[in-house]
PDB file of C-alpha atoms and ligand atoms in Angstrom:
ATOM      1  CA  VAL A   1      24.074  -2.419  12.057  1.00 97.00           C
ATOM      2  CA  ILE A   2      23.627  -2.250   8.145  1.00 98.00           C
ATOM      3  CA  PHE A   3      20.198  -2.052   6.626  1.00 98.00           C
ATOM      4  CA  LEU A   4      19.714  -3.202   2.763  1.00 98.00           C
ATOM      5  CA  LYS A   5      16.519  -2.455   1.015  1.00 97.00           C
ATOM      6  CA  LEU A   6      16.426  -4.321  -2.344  1.00 98.00           C
ATOM      7  CA  GLY A   7      13.962  -2.462  -4.419  1.00 94.00           C
ATOM      8  CA  GLY A   8      11.162  -4.008  -6.035  1.00 93.00           C
ATOM      9  CA  SER A   9      12.437  -2.475  -9.108  1.00 91.00           C
ATOM     10  CA  LEU A  10      14.990  -4.156  -8.795  1.00 96.00           C
ATOM     11  CA  ILE A  11      14.117  -7.434  -7.846  1.00 97.00           C
ATOM     12  CA  THR A  12      10.645  -7.197  -9.945  1.00 96.00           C
ATOM     13  CA  ASP A  13       9.245  -5.853 -12.992  1.00 91.00           C
ATOM     14  CA  LYS A  14       6.940  -2.971 -11.908  1.00 79.00           C
ATOM     15  CA  THR A  15       5.624  -2.943 -15.295  1.00 82.00           C
ATOM     16  CA  GLY A  16       4.434  -6.593 -14.754  1.00 84.00           C
ATOM     17  CA  VAL A  17       1.989  -8.438 -12.738  1.00 88.00           C
ATOM     18  CA  GLU A  18       3.812 -10.811 -10.012  1.00 93.00           C
ATOM     19  CA  ALA A  19       7.031 -10.755 -12.168  1.00 93.00           C
ATOM     20  CA  VAL A  20      10.222 -11.448 -10.749  1.00 96.00           C
ATOM     21  CA  ARG A  21      13.294 -10.989 -12.386  1.00 97.00           C
ATOM     22  CA  GLN A  22      14.764 -14.573 -10.894  1.00 96.00           C
ATOM     23  CA  ASN A  23      18.264 -14.092 -11.552  1.00 97.00           C
ATOM     24  CA  VAL A  24      18.773 -10.834 -10.012  1.00 98.00           C
ATOM     25  CA  VAL A  25      17.147 -12.228  -7.145  1.00 98.00           C
ATOM     26  CA  ARG A  26      19.379 -15.212  -7.466  1.00 98.00           C
ATOM     27  CA  ARG A  27      22.779 -12.851  -8.123  1.00 98.00           C
ATOM     28  CA  VAL A  28      22.002 -10.553  -5.307  1.00 98.00           C
ATOM     29  CA  ALA A  29      21.427 -13.279  -2.978  1.00 98.00           C
ATOM     30  CA  MET A  30      25.252 -14.625  -3.385  1.00 98.00           C
ATOM     31  CA  GLU A  31      26.134 -11.188  -3.375  1.00 98.00           C
ATOM     32  CA  ILE A  32      25.009 -10.927   0.088  1.00 98.00           C
ATOM     33  CA  ALA A  33      26.599 -14.689   0.949  1.00 98.00           C
ATOM     34  CA  THR A  34      29.603 -13.191   0.095  1.00 98.00           C
ATOM     35  CA  ALA A  35      29.772  -9.813   1.932  1.00 98.00           C
ATOM     36  CA  ARG A  36      28.847 -11.544   5.058  1.00 98.00           C
ATOM     37  CA  GLN A  37      31.984 -14.251   4.464  1.00 97.00           C
ATOM     38  CA  ALA A  38      34.504 -11.701   3.797  1.00 96.00           C
ATOM     39  CA  ASN A  39      33.250  -9.952   7.114  1.00 95.00           C
ATOM     40  CA  PRO A  40      31.411 -12.114   9.580  1.00 92.00           C
ATOM     41  CA  GLY A  41      30.977  -9.600  11.985  1.00 93.00           C
ATOM     42  CA  LEU A  42      28.120  -7.803   9.469  1.00 97.00           C
ATOM     43  CA  ARG A  43      24.764  -7.442  11.305  1.00 98.00           C
ATOM     44  CA  LEU A  44      22.577  -7.254   8.738  1.00 98.00           C
ATOM     45  CA  VAL A  45      18.757  -6.358   7.807  1.00 98.00           C
ATOM     46  CA  VAL A  46      17.604  -7.031   4.481  1.00 98.00           C
ATOM     47  CA  GLY A  47      14.063  -4.986   3.807  1.00 98.00           C
ATOM     48  CA  HIS A  48      12.874  -5.973   0.186  1.00 98.00           C
ATOM     49  CA  GLY A  49       9.656  -3.581  -1.640  1.00 95.00           C
ATOM     50  CA  GLY A  50       6.459  -4.875  -3.569  1.00 94.00           C
ATOM     51  CA  GLY A  51       7.132  -4.087  -6.751  1.00 92.00           C
ATOM     52  CA  SER A  52       4.891  -5.754  -8.983  1.00 92.00           C
ATOM     53  CA  PHE A  53       3.728  -8.122  -5.785  1.00 94.00           C
ATOM     54  CA  GLY A  54       1.844  -5.544  -3.328  1.00 90.00           C
ATOM     55  CA  HIS A  55       1.750  -2.822  -5.705  1.00 88.00           C
ATOM     56  CA  VAL A  56      -0.664  -3.859  -8.105  1.00 89.00           C
ATOM     57  CA  VAL A  57      -3.459  -5.420  -5.192  1.00 91.00           C
ATOM     58  CA  ALA A  58      -2.142  -2.610  -3.009  1.00 94.00           C
ATOM     59  CA  ALA A  59      -3.759  -0.007  -6.011  1.00 92.00           C
ATOM     60  CA  LYS A  60      -6.571  -1.771  -6.760  1.00 93.00           C
ATOM     61  CA  PHE A  61      -7.815  -1.609  -3.390  1.00 96.00           C
ATOM     62  CA  GLY A  62      -6.654   1.342  -1.482  1.00 96.00           C
ATOM     63  CA  THR A  63      -5.035  -0.158   0.866  1.00 97.00           C
ATOM     64  CA  ARG A  64      -2.522   2.718   1.264  1.00 96.00           C
ATOM     65  CA  GLN A  65      -5.556   5.072   2.310  1.00 97.00           C
ATOM     66  CA  GLY A  66      -7.223   3.001   4.954  1.00 98.00           C
ATOM     67  CA  VAL A  67      -9.663  -0.382   5.015  1.00 98.00           C
ATOM     68  CA  GLU A  68     -13.178  -0.016   5.577  1.00 98.00           C
ATOM     69  CA  THR A  69     -15.350  -1.945   3.544  1.00 98.00           C
ATOM     70  CA  VAL A  70     -15.606  -6.076   3.463  1.00 98.00           C
ATOM     71  CA  GLU A  71     -13.712  -5.740   0.374  1.00 97.00           C
ATOM     72  CA  GLN A  72     -11.352  -3.909   1.511  1.00 98.00           C
ATOM     73  CA  TRP A  73     -10.465  -5.511   3.631  1.00 98.00           C
ATOM     74  CA  HIS A  74     -10.357  -8.304   1.411  1.00 98.00           C
ATOM     75  CA  GLY A  75      -7.613  -6.292  -0.570  1.00 98.00           C
ATOM     76  CA  PHE A  76      -5.966  -6.041   1.989  1.00 98.00           C
ATOM     77  CA  ALA A  77      -5.508  -9.498   3.185  1.00 98.00           C
ATOM     78  CA  GLU A  78      -4.960 -10.514  -0.679  1.00 98.00           C
ATOM     79  CA  VAL A  79      -1.951  -7.763  -0.205  1.00 97.00           C
ATOM     80  CA  HIS A  80      -0.543  -8.897   2.303  1.00 98.00           C
ATOM     81  CA  ALA A  81      -0.231 -12.589   0.355  1.00 98.00           C
ATOM     82  CA  ALA A  82       0.734 -11.387  -2.517  1.00 97.00           C
ATOM     83  CA  MET A  83       3.669  -9.907  -0.220  1.00 98.00           C
ATOM     84  CA  VAL A  84       4.757 -13.108   1.355  1.00 98.00           C
ATOM     85  CA  ARG A  85       4.878 -14.839  -2.060  1.00 98.00           C
ATOM     86  CA  LEU A  86       7.560 -12.165  -2.937  1.00 98.00           C
ATOM     87  CA  ASN A  87       9.026 -12.524   0.236  1.00 98.00           C
ATOM     88  CA  ARG A  88       9.372 -16.545   0.174  1.00 98.00           C
ATOM     89  CA  LEU A  89      11.563 -16.101  -3.119  1.00 98.00           C
ATOM     90  CA  VAL A  90      13.671 -13.665  -1.563  1.00 98.00           C
ATOM     91  CA  THR A  91      14.045 -15.879   1.654  1.00 98.00           C
ATOM     92  CA  GLU A  92      14.043 -19.145  -0.549  1.00 98.00           C
ATOM     93  CA  ALA A  93      17.454 -17.616  -2.658  1.00 98.00           C
ATOM     94  CA  LEU A  94      19.037 -16.211   0.306  1.00 98.00           C
ATOM     95  CA  LEU A  95      18.954 -19.366   2.549  1.00 98.00           C
ATOM     96  CA  ALA A  96      20.164 -21.014  -0.839  1.00 98.00           C
ATOM     97  CA  ALA A  97      22.653 -18.893  -0.819  1.00 98.00           C
ATOM     98  CA  GLY A  98      23.715 -19.931   2.353  1.00 98.00           C
ATOM     99  CA  VAL A  99      22.757 -16.598   4.372  1.00 98.00           C
ATOM    100  CA  PRO A 100      20.671 -17.844   7.166  1.00 98.00           C
ATOM    101  CA  ALA A 101      17.961 -15.708   6.581  1.00 98.00           C
ATOM    102  CA  LEU A 102      15.003 -15.492   8.805  1.00 98.00           C
ATOM    103  CA  SER A 103      11.596 -13.706   7.231  1.00 98.00           C
ATOM    104  CA  LEU A 104      10.005 -11.176  10.420  1.00 98.00           C
ATOM    105  CA  GLN A 105       6.433  -9.902   9.054  1.00 98.00           C
ATOM    106  CA  PRO A 106       5.616  -6.832   9.679  1.00 98.00           C
ATOM    107  CA  SER A 107       1.820  -6.949  10.321  1.00 98.00           C
ATOM    108  CA  ALA A 108       2.084  -8.756  13.001  1.00 98.00           C
ATOM    109  CA  SER A 109       4.635  -6.303  14.308  1.00 98.00           C
ATOM    110  CA  ALA A 110       3.862  -2.989  13.694  1.00 98.00           C
ATOM    111  CA  LEU A 111       0.609  -0.764  14.618  1.00 98.00           C
ATOM    112  CA  CYS A 112      -0.527   2.280  12.501  1.00 98.00           C
ATOM    113  CA  GLU A 113      -1.831   5.498  13.438  1.00 98.00           C
ATOM    114  CA  ASN A 114      -3.082   7.595  10.284  1.00 98.00           C
ATOM    115  CA  GLY A 115      -0.413   5.931   8.252  1.00 97.00           C
ATOM    116  CA  ARG A 116       2.270   6.409  10.725  1.00 97.00           C
ATOM    117  CA  ILE A 117       4.098   3.857  12.333  1.00 98.00           C
ATOM    118  CA  THR A 118       3.342   4.172  15.814  1.00 98.00           C
ATOM    119  CA  GLN A 119       4.842   1.079  17.573  1.00 98.00           C
ATOM    120  CA  ILE A 120       7.232  -1.935  15.784  1.00 98.00           C
ATOM    121  CA  ALA A 121       8.385  -5.460  17.812  1.00 98.00           C
ATOM    122  CA  ALA A 122      11.891  -4.732  17.723  1.00 98.00           C
ATOM    123  CA  ALA A 123      13.498  -7.168  20.105  1.00 98.00           C
ATOM    124  CA  PRO A 124      13.075 -10.200  17.283  1.00 98.00           C
ATOM    125  CA  VAL A 125      14.739  -8.089  15.263  1.00 98.00           C
ATOM    126  CA  LEU A 126      18.084  -7.779  17.861  1.00 98.00           C
ATOM    127  CA  ALA A 127      17.073 -10.919  18.913  1.00 98.00           C
ATOM    128  CA  ALA A 128      17.553 -12.285  15.573  1.00 98.00           C
ATOM    129  CA  LEU A 129      20.934 -10.537  14.716  1.00 98.00           C
ATOM    130  CA  ASP A 130      22.212 -11.400  18.019  1.00 98.00           C
ATOM    131  CA  ALA A 131      21.369 -15.083  16.733  1.00 98.00           C
ATOM    132  CA  GLY A 132      23.602 -14.824  14.163  1.00 98.00           C
ATOM    133  CA  LEU A 133      20.344 -15.004  12.094  1.00 98.00           C
ATOM    134  CA  VAL A 134      19.820 -12.307   9.010  1.00 98.00           C
ATOM    135  CA  PRO A 135      16.570 -10.558   9.529  1.00 98.00           C
ATOM    136  CA  VAL A 136      14.428  -9.961   6.443  1.00 98.00           C
ATOM    137  CA  ILE A 137      11.536  -7.500   6.372  1.00 98.00           C
ATOM    138  CA  TYR A 138       8.986  -6.380   3.822  1.00 98.00           C
ATOM    139  CA  GLY A 139       6.574  -4.001   2.852  1.00 97.00           C
ATOM    140  CA  ASP A 140       3.304  -5.130   4.379  1.00 98.00           C
ATOM    141  CA  VAL A 141      -0.047  -3.522   5.468  1.00 98.00           C
ATOM    142  CA  ALA A 142      -0.275  -2.671   8.968  1.00 98.00           C
ATOM    143  CA  PHE A 143      -3.116  -2.503  10.740  1.00 98.00           C
ATOM    144  CA  ASP A 144      -4.219   1.394  11.685  1.00 98.00           C
ATOM    145  CA  SER A 145      -6.080   3.198  15.155  1.00 98.00           C
ATOM    146  CA  GLU A 146      -7.510   6.008  12.881  1.00 98.00           C
ATOM    147  CA  ILE A 147      -7.977   4.369   9.354  1.00 98.00           C
ATOM    148  CA  GLY A 148      -8.183   0.695  10.548  1.00 98.00           C
ATOM    149  CA  GLY A 149      -5.414  -0.506   7.667  1.00 98.00           C
ATOM    150  CA  THR A 150      -3.427   0.489   6.169  1.00 98.00           C
ATOM    151  CA  ILE A 151       0.419  -0.069   3.325  1.00 97.00           C
ATOM    152  CA  ILE A 152       3.981   0.666   4.734  1.00 97.00           C
ATOM    153  CA  SER A 153       6.602   0.696   2.705  1.00 94.00           C
ATOM    154  CA  THR A 154       9.450  -1.190   3.129  1.00 95.00           C
ATOM    155  CA  GLU A 155      11.597   2.338   4.255  1.00 92.00           C
ATOM    156  CA  GLU A 156       9.305   3.653   6.691  1.00 93.00           C
ATOM    157  CA  VAL A 157       9.902  -0.346   8.696  1.00 97.00           C
ATOM    158  CA  MET A 158      13.042   0.369   8.849  1.00 95.00           C
ATOM    159  CA  MET A 159      12.775   3.981   9.995  1.00 93.00           C
ATOM    160  CA  ALA A 160      10.612   2.461  13.257  1.00 95.00           C
ATOM    161  CA  LEU A 161      13.316   0.343  13.658  1.00 97.00           C
ATOM    162  CA  ALA A 162      16.261   2.329  12.916  1.00 94.00           C
ATOM    163  CA  ASP A 163      15.758   4.138  16.870  1.00 91.00           C
ATOM    164  CA  GLU A 164      16.482   0.795  18.599  1.00 95.00           C
ATOM    165  CA  LEU A 165      19.039  -0.266  16.027  1.00 97.00           C
ATOM    166  CA  GLN A 166      20.716   2.735  14.788  1.00 96.00           C
ATOM    167  CA  PRO A 167      22.085   1.639  12.235  1.00 97.00           C
ATOM    168  CA  ALA A 168      25.089   3.037  10.512  1.00 97.00           C
ATOM    169  CA  TRP A 169      24.186   2.469   6.857  1.00 97.00           C
ATOM    170  CA  LEU A 170      21.019   2.252   5.154  1.00 97.00           C
ATOM    171  CA  LEU A 171      21.420   1.050   1.676  1.00 97.00           C
ATOM    172  CA  LEU A 172      18.675   1.300  -1.246  1.00 96.00           C
ATOM    173  CA  ALA A 173      19.545  -1.084  -3.974  1.00 97.00           C
ATOM    174  CA  GLY A 174      17.616  -0.248  -7.151  1.00 94.00           C
ATOM    175  CA  GLU A 175      17.475  -0.798 -10.933  1.00 92.00           C
ATOM    176  CA  VAL A 176      19.040   2.661 -11.100  1.00 89.00           C
ATOM    177  CA  PRO A 177      22.791   3.725 -11.046  1.00 92.00           C
ATOM    178  CA  GLY A 178      21.681   6.130  -8.280  1.00 91.00           C
ATOM    179  CA  VAL A 179      19.433   9.329  -7.986  1.00 89.00           C
ATOM    180  CA  LEU A 180      19.851  10.630 -11.406  1.00 88.00           C
ATOM    181  CA  ASP A 181      19.657  14.766 -12.362  1.00 86.00           C
ATOM    182  CA  LEU A 182      17.580  15.950 -15.809  1.00 85.00           C
ATOM    183  CA  GLN A 183      20.746  15.111 -17.672  1.00 87.00           C
ATOM    184  CA  GLY A 184      20.654  11.526 -16.569  1.00 87.00           C
ATOM    185  CA  GLU A 185      23.796  11.854 -13.954  1.00 91.00           C
ATOM    186  CA  VAL A 186      24.235  10.552 -10.895  1.00 93.00           C
ATOM    187  CA  ILE A 187      23.691  12.611  -8.339  1.00 93.00           C
ATOM    188  CA  PRO A 188      26.547  12.037  -6.363  1.00 95.00           C
ATOM    189  CA  LYS A 189      25.865  13.215  -2.758  1.00 95.00           C
ATOM    190  CA  ILE A 190      22.200  14.817  -1.329  1.00 94.00           C
ATOM    191  CA  THR A 191      21.626  17.220   1.517  1.00 93.00           C
ATOM    192  CA  ALA A 192      19.139  19.460   2.948  1.00 90.00           C
ATOM    193  CA  VAL A 193      20.772  22.360   0.957  1.00 92.00           C
ATOM    194  CA  ASN A 194      20.940  20.997  -2.201  1.00 91.00           C
ATOM    195  CA  PHE A 195      17.527  19.157  -2.391  1.00 90.00           C
ATOM    196  CA  ASP A 196      15.613  22.355  -3.847  1.00 88.00           C
ATOM    197  CA  ASP A 197      17.490  22.384  -6.588  1.00 88.00           C
ATOM    198  CA  ILE A 198      17.633  18.984  -7.649  1.00 87.00           C
ATOM    199  CA  LYS A 199      13.363  18.760  -7.149  1.00 84.00           C
ATOM    200  CA  PRO A 200      13.313  19.175 -10.121  1.00 83.00           C
ATOM    201  CA  ALA A 201      14.942  16.071 -11.814  1.00 83.00           C
ATOM    202  CA  LEU A 202      13.122  13.588  -9.272  1.00 81.00           C
ATOM    203  CA  GLY A 203      10.032  12.047 -10.737  1.00 69.00           C
ATOM    204  CA  GLY A 204       7.821   9.263  -9.427  1.00 60.00           C
ATOM    205  CA  SER A 205       8.066   6.088 -10.432  1.00 57.00           C
ATOM    206  CA  ARG A 206       8.070   4.005 -13.485  1.00 57.00           C
ATOM    207  CA  GLY A 207       5.160   0.908 -12.400  1.00 62.00           C
ATOM    208  CA  THR A 208       2.337   1.116  -9.737  1.00 60.00           C
ATOM    209  CA  ASP A 209       3.932   2.392  -6.741  1.00 66.00           C
ATOM    210  CA  VAL A 210       1.574   2.972  -3.858  1.00 66.00           C
ATOM    211  CA  THR A 211       4.153   4.447  -1.494  1.00 64.00           C
ATOM    212  CA  GLY A 212       5.391   7.284  -3.905  1.00 63.00           C
ATOM    213  CA  GLY A 213       8.212   7.372  -5.737  1.00 70.00           C
ATOM    214  CA  MET A 214      11.800   8.533  -6.481  1.00 77.00           C
ATOM    215  CA  THR A 215      10.394  12.176  -4.716  1.00 80.00           C
ATOM    216  CA  SER A 216       8.856  11.310  -1.054  1.00 79.00           C
ATOM    217  CA  LYS A 217      11.650   8.603  -1.251  1.00 82.00           C
ATOM    218  CA  VAL A 218      13.978  11.091  -1.150  1.00 89.00           C
ATOM    219  CA  LYS A 219      12.012  13.500   0.658  1.00 87.00           C
ATOM    220  CA  SER A 220      11.713  10.893   3.674  1.00 86.00           C
ATOM    221  CA  MET A 221      15.417   9.608   4.102  1.00 91.00           C
ATOM    222  CA  LEU A 222      16.448  13.353   4.349  1.00 93.00           C
ATOM    223  CA  ALA A 223      14.173  13.593   7.413  1.00 90.00           C
ATOM    224  CA  LEU A 224      15.789  10.021   8.787  1.00 91.00           C
ATOM    225  CA  VAL A 225      19.216  11.323   8.809  1.00 94.00           C
ATOM    226  CA  ASP A 226      17.825  14.338  10.085  1.00 92.00           C
ATOM    227  CA  ALA A 227      16.328  12.697  12.691  1.00 90.00           C
ATOM    228  CA  GLN A 228      19.703  10.225  13.067  1.00 90.00           C
ATOM    229  CA  PRO A 229      22.619  11.899  12.877  1.00 87.00           C
ATOM    230  CA  SER A 230      25.056   8.597  13.045  1.00 91.00           C
ATOM    231  CA  LEU A 231      22.984   7.314   9.947  1.00 96.00           C
ATOM    232  CA  SER A 232      24.092   7.219   6.408  1.00 96.00           C
ATOM    233  CA  ILE A 233      22.403   6.374   2.975  1.00 96.00           C
ATOM    234  CA  ARG A 234      23.721   5.239  -0.325  1.00 96.00           C
ATOM    235  CA  ILE A 235      21.503   4.834  -3.420  1.00 95.00           C
ATOM    236  CA  VAL A 236      23.099   2.219  -5.450  1.00 96.00           C
ATOM    237  CA  THR A 237      22.041  -0.183  -8.287  1.00 96.00           C
ATOM    238  CA  GLY A 238      21.399  -3.721  -7.869  1.00 97.00           C
ATOM    239  CA  LEU A 239      21.475  -4.700 -11.730  1.00 96.00           C
ATOM    240  CA  GLU A 240      25.509  -3.899 -11.585  1.00 96.00           C
ATOM    241  CA  ASN A 241      27.249  -7.281 -10.776  1.00 96.00           C
ATOM    242  CA  GLY A 242      29.207  -6.727  -7.396  1.00 97.00           C
ATOM    243  CA  ILE A 243      27.894  -3.428  -6.207  1.00 97.00           C
ATOM    244  CA  VAL A 244      25.445  -4.682  -3.648  1.00 98.00           C
ATOM    245  CA  GLN A 245      28.326  -6.648  -2.504  1.00 98.00           C
ATOM    246  CA  ALA A 246      30.761  -3.860  -2.819  1.00 97.00           C
ATOM    247  CA  ALA A 247      28.209  -1.501  -0.975  1.00 97.00           C
ATOM    248  CA  LEU A 248      28.207  -4.097   2.355  1.00 98.00           C
ATOM    249  CA  THR A 249      31.495  -3.982   2.082  1.00 97.00           C
ATOM    250  CA  ALA A 250      32.924  -0.514   1.916  1.00 96.00           C
ATOM    251  CA  PRO A 251      29.578   1.709   2.124  1.00 96.00           C
ATOM    252  CA  GLU A 252      31.772   4.737   2.434  1.00 94.00           C
ATOM    253  CA  ASN A 253      32.467   4.577  -0.623  1.00 90.00           C
ATOM    254  CA  ALA A 254      30.455   2.286  -3.039  1.00 91.00           C
ATOM    255  CA  GLY A 255      29.278   5.004  -5.245  1.00 92.00           C
ATOM    256  CA  GLY A 256      25.419   5.604  -6.329  1.00 96.00           C
ATOM    257  CA  THR A 257      24.312   8.610  -4.024  1.00 95.00           C
ATOM    258  CA  LEU A 258      25.074   9.747  -0.885  1.00 96.00           C
ATOM    259  CA  ILE A 259      22.353  11.012   0.828  1.00 95.00           C
ATOM    260  CA  SER A 260      23.496  12.546   4.443  1.00 92.00           C
ATOM    261  CA  ARG A 261      23.121  15.576   7.061  1.00 88.00           C
TER     262      ARG A 261
HETATM  263  O1  IP8 Z 301       7.946  -1.266  -2.000  1.00 76.46           O
HETATM  264  C1  IP8 Z 301       5.020  -1.693  -0.067  1.00 76.46           C
HETATM  265  O2  IP8 Z 301       6.531  -1.833  -0.060  1.00 76.46           O
HETATM  266  P1  IP8 Z 301       7.926  -0.397  -0.798  1.00 76.46           P
HETATM  267  C2  IP8 Z 301       4.395  -2.562  -0.067  1.00 76.46           C
HETATM  268  O3  IP8 Z 301       8.516  -0.625   0.248  1.00 76.46           O
HETATM  269  C3  IP8 Z 301       3.085  -3.021  -0.309  1.00 76.46           C
HETATM  270  O4  IP8 Z 301       7.088   0.886  -0.641  1.00 76.46           O
HETATM  271  C4  IP8 Z 301       2.555  -3.950   0.539  1.00 76.46           C
HETATM  272  C5  IP8 Z 301       2.710  -2.251  -1.421  1.00 76.46           C
END
């Protein structure tokens, strides 16, 4: 099983409001289709971030920190609606490219406690894979037993699914060629051993991002490979032609940044 996250920074213009990069979405969908044709046995779960759709609304209502008032609950519903609008564009592009994409709504599947996912329905994702479909998940809102409601990022949804789906790879396709050092060069490999050295180079996010930028993502990815020894993570660019396809075909030598134990 391969998990592929299409970063919000890749498929949207994160500095705008609900600005989708339609050409990128269309091309990446074609690359996924080509990779599947080359390897029909590929069991792929696609996820996508919020970019300029979910994050803008979520920041306005502070949804990640909890949901209590009538206004905040309205915001909760608006965040979800924004994510569904983006999800529709992504799934339509995949279907148009010939990929049997099936959107599965994380907010109908996951429950949280103090911002952490405590349960998620993995069975429908597995059933979709068994049926030869490509399940598509996304960063979404979620009900929370402590703080009412919150935001769950794509990575958090994927991490919650990892126990049952045991992916060999998590591919994160973004707008940068990998994790960059202070000189702007791609760091080929990050492990717990060199994390402290590269930490000063990791920044936040270029646009609005309620779930944290690169620092928090890399940190949680290191925790994930620690918890899932058979998992490797690769951060690649989706802006360059053919990289996503290459990463799906031969993830072990696809360039970018490898995050492993
Ligand atoms: O872009 C969060 O997902 P992410 C999406 O994967 C929302 O962090 C709803 C803001």
